[in-house]
Short mmCIF file of C-alpha atoms and ligand atoms in Angstrom, two decimals:
data_model
loop_
_atom_site.label_atom_id
_atom_site.label_comp_id
_atom_site.label_asym_id
_atom_site.label_seq_id
_atom_site.Cartn_x
_atom_site.Cartn_y
_atom_site.Cartn_z
CA MET A 1 -2.46 9.64 0.06
CA SER A 2 -2.00 6.40 -1.32
CA LEU A 3 0.19 5.31 1.18
CA ASN A 4 -2.33 5.65 4.23
CA GLN A 5 -5.19 4.01 1.93
CA ASP A 6 -2.91 1.13 2.07
CA ILE A 7 -2.81 1.19 5.74
CA ALA A 8 -5.97 1.77 6.21
CA GLN A 9 -6.93 -1.11 4.37
CA SER A 10 -4.46 -3.65 5.71
CA GLY A 11 -6.12 -3.37 9.00
CA ALA A 12 -2.88 -3.28 11.09
CA LEU A 13 -3.49 -0.46 13.37
CA ALA A 14 -2.94 -1.45 17.09
CA CYS A 15 -3.90 2.09 18.42
CA ALA A 16 -7.32 3.54 18.50
CA LEU A 17 -7.35 6.61 16.22
CA PRO A 18 -9.52 9.86 17.51
CA SER A 19 -13.35 9.55 17.06
CA GLN A 20 -15.27 11.44 14.77
CA GLU A 21 -16.52 13.69 17.35
CA TRP A 22 -13.03 14.69 17.97
CA HIS A 23 -12.43 15.48 14.15
CA GLU A 24 -15.50 17.45 14.26
CA ARG A 25 -14.25 19.52 17.54
CA MET A 26 -11.47 20.39 15.42
CA ALA A 27 -13.19 21.43 12.28
CA ASP A 28 -15.54 23.59 14.55
CA ALA A 29 -12.58 25.31 16.22
CA LEU A 30 -10.93 25.98 12.80
CA ALA A 31 -14.44 27.40 11.39
CA ARG A 32 -14.89 29.59 14.44
CA GLN A 33 -11.60 31.16 15.35
CA GLY A 34 -9.03 29.97 12.82
CA TRP A 35 -7.16 27.91 15.47
CA GLY A 36 -7.57 25.51 18.53
CA VAL A 37 -5.70 23.31 21.24
CA PHE A 38 -6.53 19.66 22.19
CA ASP A 39 -5.01 17.92 24.84
CA ASP A 40 -6.32 14.50 24.17
CA LEU A 41 -6.78 13.97 20.45
CA ILE A 42 -4.06 11.33 19.88
CA PRO A 43 -3.75 8.51 22.13
CA LEU A 44 -0.94 9.01 24.85
CA GLU A 45 0.47 5.68 23.91
CA LEU A 46 1.05 6.85 20.21
CA SER A 47 2.65 10.06 21.57
CA ALA A 48 4.79 8.00 23.68
CA ARG A 49 5.82 5.93 20.96
CA LEU A 50 6.52 9.09 18.44
CA ARG A 51 8.78 10.52 21.08
CA GLN A 52 10.91 7.35 21.49
CA GLU A 53 11.23 6.90 17.90
CA ALA A 54 12.32 10.48 17.26
CA GLU A 55 14.86 10.05 19.80
CA PHE A 56 16.09 7.11 18.46
CA ILE A 57 16.50 8.31 14.85
CA TYR A 58 18.06 11.58 16.13
CA THR A 59 20.66 9.47 18.19
CA GLU A 60 21.25 7.76 15.13
CA GLY A 61 22.20 10.68 13.04
CA GLY A 62 18.75 11.05 10.82
CA PHE A 63 17.91 14.44 11.83
CA SER A 64 18.91 17.68 9.79
CA PRO A 65 19.22 21.26 10.46
CA ALA A 66 15.85 23.23 9.37
CA HIS A 67 15.86 24.95 6.47
CA ILE A 68 14.21 28.31 5.57
CA GLY A 69 12.73 29.23 2.38
CA ARG A 70 11.87 27.58 -0.86
CA ALA A 71 14.00 24.70 -2.38
CA GLU A 72 15.71 27.10 -4.83
CA ASP A 73 16.83 29.70 -2.24
CA ARG A 74 17.18 27.60 0.95
CA GLN A 75 19.59 29.06 3.50
CA LEU A 76 20.24 27.78 6.98
CA ASN A 77 20.18 30.92 9.25
CA ASP A 78 20.76 30.48 13.07
CA SER A 79 19.19 34.06 13.41
CA VAL A 80 15.88 32.63 12.70
CA ARG A 81 15.74 29.12 13.78
CA ARG A 82 17.67 26.57 15.31
CA ASP A 83 16.03 23.23 15.28
CA TRP A 84 16.51 19.86 13.88
CA SER A 85 14.01 17.90 11.74
CA CYS A 86 13.31 14.51 10.05
CA TRP A 87 10.45 13.97 7.54
CA LEU A 88 8.12 11.04 8.22
CA ASP A 89 7.99 8.66 5.24
CA GLY A 90 5.99 5.93 6.94
CA ARG A 91 9.07 3.90 7.66
CA SER A 92 7.45 2.24 11.05
CA GLU A 93 3.88 1.60 12.02
CA THR A 94 4.20 4.37 14.53
CA GLN A 95 4.90 6.56 11.81
CA GLN A 96 1.93 4.84 9.76
CA GLN A 97 -0.41 5.69 12.21
CA PHE A 98 0.50 9.17 12.97
CA LEU A 99 0.06 9.79 9.19
CA LEU A 100 -3.35 7.90 9.14
CA PHE A 101 -4.52 10.21 11.85
CA LEU A 102 -3.52 13.19 9.58
CA GLU A 103 -5.01 11.80 6.82
CA ASN A 104 -8.30 11.47 8.64
CA VAL A 105 -7.76 15.19 9.65
CA ARG A 106 -7.33 16.04 6.19
CA GLN A 107 -10.75 14.25 5.06
CA VAL A 108 -12.70 15.72 7.62
CA LEU A 109 -11.53 19.33 7.19
CA ASN A 110 -12.28 18.95 3.33
CA ARG A 111 -15.90 17.55 4.36
CA THR A 112 -16.51 20.14 6.67
CA LEU A 113 -14.55 23.27 5.61
CA PHE A 114 -14.13 22.52 2.00
CA LEU A 115 -10.43 23.56 2.26
CA GLY A 116 -9.37 21.37 -0.77
CA LEU A 117 -6.72 19.93 1.01
CA GLN A 118 -4.67 17.27 -1.25
CA GLU A 119 -1.47 16.28 0.97
CA VAL A 120 -0.08 15.82 4.23
CA GLU A 121 3.69 16.33 5.21
CA ALA A 122 5.09 15.84 8.77
CA HIS A 123 8.45 16.11 10.48
CA TYR A 124 9.76 15.32 13.83
CA ALA A 125 11.68 18.26 15.05
CA VAL A 126 13.98 18.92 18.34
CA TYR A 127 15.08 22.19 19.54
CA GLU A 128 17.93 21.82 21.96
CA ALA A 129 18.26 23.87 24.80
CA GLN A 130 18.73 27.56 23.80
CA ALA A 131 16.98 27.16 20.40
CA TYR A 132 14.24 29.04 18.92
CA TYR A 133 12.30 29.88 15.95
CA ARG A 134 11.65 33.60 15.54
CA ARG A 135 8.25 35.05 14.29
CA HIS A 136 7.14 33.65 11.09
CA VAL A 137 4.29 32.80 8.89
CA ASP A 138 4.13 29.21 7.49
CA ASN A 139 4.05 30.13 3.95
CA PHE A 140 7.00 30.63 1.36
CA ARG A 141 6.65 34.10 0.27
CA GLY A 142 2.98 33.94 -0.62
CA ARG A 143 3.42 31.00 -3.21
CA SER A 144 2.84 28.00 -0.56
CA PRO A 145 0.10 25.79 -0.56
CA ARG A 146 0.34 25.05 3.27
CA LYS A 147 -3.32 25.90 4.26
CA VAL A 148 -3.13 24.18 7.94
CA THR A 149 -0.72 23.88 10.40
CA LEU A 150 -0.79 20.74 13.01
CA VAL A 151 1.87 20.80 15.62
CA HIS A 152 1.61 17.72 18.28
CA TYR A 153 4.13 17.96 21.11
CA LEU A 154 6.10 15.17 22.88
CA ASN A 155 7.38 16.68 26.42
CA PRO A 156 6.29 15.06 29.56
CA ASN A 157 5.60 17.56 32.58
CA TRP A 158 7.04 20.99 30.78
CA LEU A 159 7.28 23.39 33.37
CA PRO A 160 6.54 27.21 33.09
CA ASP A 161 10.11 28.32 33.53
CA GLU A 162 11.17 26.11 30.77
CA GLY A 163 10.31 28.46 28.13
CA GLY A 164 9.70 26.87 24.60
CA GLU A 165 6.04 28.08 24.55
CA LEU A 166 4.45 28.59 20.87
CA GLY A 167 3.51 32.08 20.80
CA LEU A 168 0.40 32.64 18.57
CA TYR A 169 -0.21 36.01 17.02
CA ASP A 170 -3.29 37.79 15.28
CA GLY A 171 -2.53 38.09 11.36
CA GLY A 172 -4.56 41.30 11.46
CA ASN A 173 -3.58 43.61 14.57
CA GLY A 174 -0.28 41.56 15.42
CA GLY A 175 -1.64 41.00 18.86
CA LEU A 176 -0.65 38.05 20.83
CA ILE A 177 -3.62 35.14 21.13
CA ALA A 178 -1.99 32.49 23.11
CA ASP A 179 1.24 31.20 24.63
CA ILE A 180 1.00 27.43 24.59
CA ALA A 181 3.44 25.16 26.38
CA PRO A 182 4.69 22.25 24.38
CA GLU A 183 3.00 19.76 26.62
CA MET A 184 3.22 15.74 25.94
CA GLY A 185 -0.15 14.85 24.05
CA ARG A 186 -1.01 18.54 22.99
CA THR A 187 -2.20 19.18 19.49
CA VAL A 188 -2.36 22.66 18.25
CA ILE A 189 -3.90 23.40 14.88
CA PHE A 190 -4.31 26.95 13.23
CA LEU A 191 -4.91 28.02 9.41
CA SER A 192 -1.03 28.37 8.22
CA GLU A 193 -1.42 31.73 6.21
CA ASP A 194 -3.65 33.80 8.94
CA PHE A 195 -1.38 33.23 12.04
CA PRO A 196 2.13 34.34 12.56
CA HIS A 197 3.74 32.46 15.27
CA GLU A 198 7.17 31.60 17.01
CA VAL A 199 8.72 29.10 19.35
CA ARG A 200 10.42 30.99 22.35
CA LEU A 201 13.54 30.11 23.62
CA THR A 202 13.67 26.89 25.19
CA HIS A 203 15.67 25.95 28.30
CA ARG A 204 14.95 22.24 28.06
CA PRO A 205 15.22 19.86 24.73
CA ARG A 206 11.73 20.38 22.80
CA TRP A 207 10.48 17.46 20.79
CA SER A 208 7.79 17.70 18.44
CA LEU A 209 5.81 16.96 15.31
CA ALA A 210 5.31 19.82 12.89
CA CYS A 211 2.76 18.99 9.87
CA TRP A 212 0.87 20.87 7.23
CA LEU A 213 -2.17 20.04 5.41
CA ARG A 214 -1.56 21.43 1.77
CA THR A 215 -3.39 21.97 -1.49
CA ASN A 216 -1.44 20.79 -4.61
CA SER A 217 2.02 22.28 -5.10
CA SER A 218 1.98 25.44 -7.47
CA PRO A 219 4.62 26.15 -9.58
CA PHE A 220 3.85 29.91 -9.42
O1 AKG B 301 7.03 23.67 17.19
C1 AKG B 301 6.03 24.48 17.22
O2 AKG B 301 5.59 24.92 18.15
C2 AKG B 301 5.90 25.66 16.19
C3 AKG B 301 6.59 24.98 14.90
C4 AKG B 301 7.20 25.92 13.58
O3 AKG B 301 6.40 26.90 13.54
C5 AKG B 301 7.27 25.42 12.53
O4 AKG B 301 7.99 24.44 12.34
O5 AKG B 301 7.12 26.14 11.27
FE1 FE2 B 302 5.91 27.87 11.51
#
């Protein structure tokens, strides 16, 4: 991504980015089991600024109801998902730092796992109380170039009775693999096509960043 290359060259980053060691632990988890959860991959200060920015943009009306499906057959469907989102475009230094983090992850995964990832995309998401996202796979009817999903959570002191967990399932036998609470600073990563997942009903507003590392867009 040329945007990230520009940022890297400008040296304008105030916040330390995760070390090479962390990137490799992530690649290792993906190679061994296809998914992983990391609690201190991203500096808390950056997570706090992301949360602050997300709330600000939301208050200003910058979020839209999330869509399902490909561009040509998008539908808003309350019975499947109820979250609001806003794509990152690098408009602030906070976003630039996060996009640079994703770019580093992209490069490490290409080097270590040869995934051929060419692009990153990320959006803020908020699930208001009583929202959820039913079980799904992150591809659009098998035509998606999304290969790796990364979710970063922005909710301090999440309590067990507040719901909102990410339920991760085995794509083969359908069994539950993990229930992951959306705790501040936590990062989940998994191979997009291999793990059906859902966001369980949340009882408290649930803030996050949902991101995908993709191969090139395919016309087929
Ligand atoms: O927020 C999460 O835990 C997962 C979100 C998700 O599955 C998606 O946006 O596709
Ligand atoms: Fe998803």
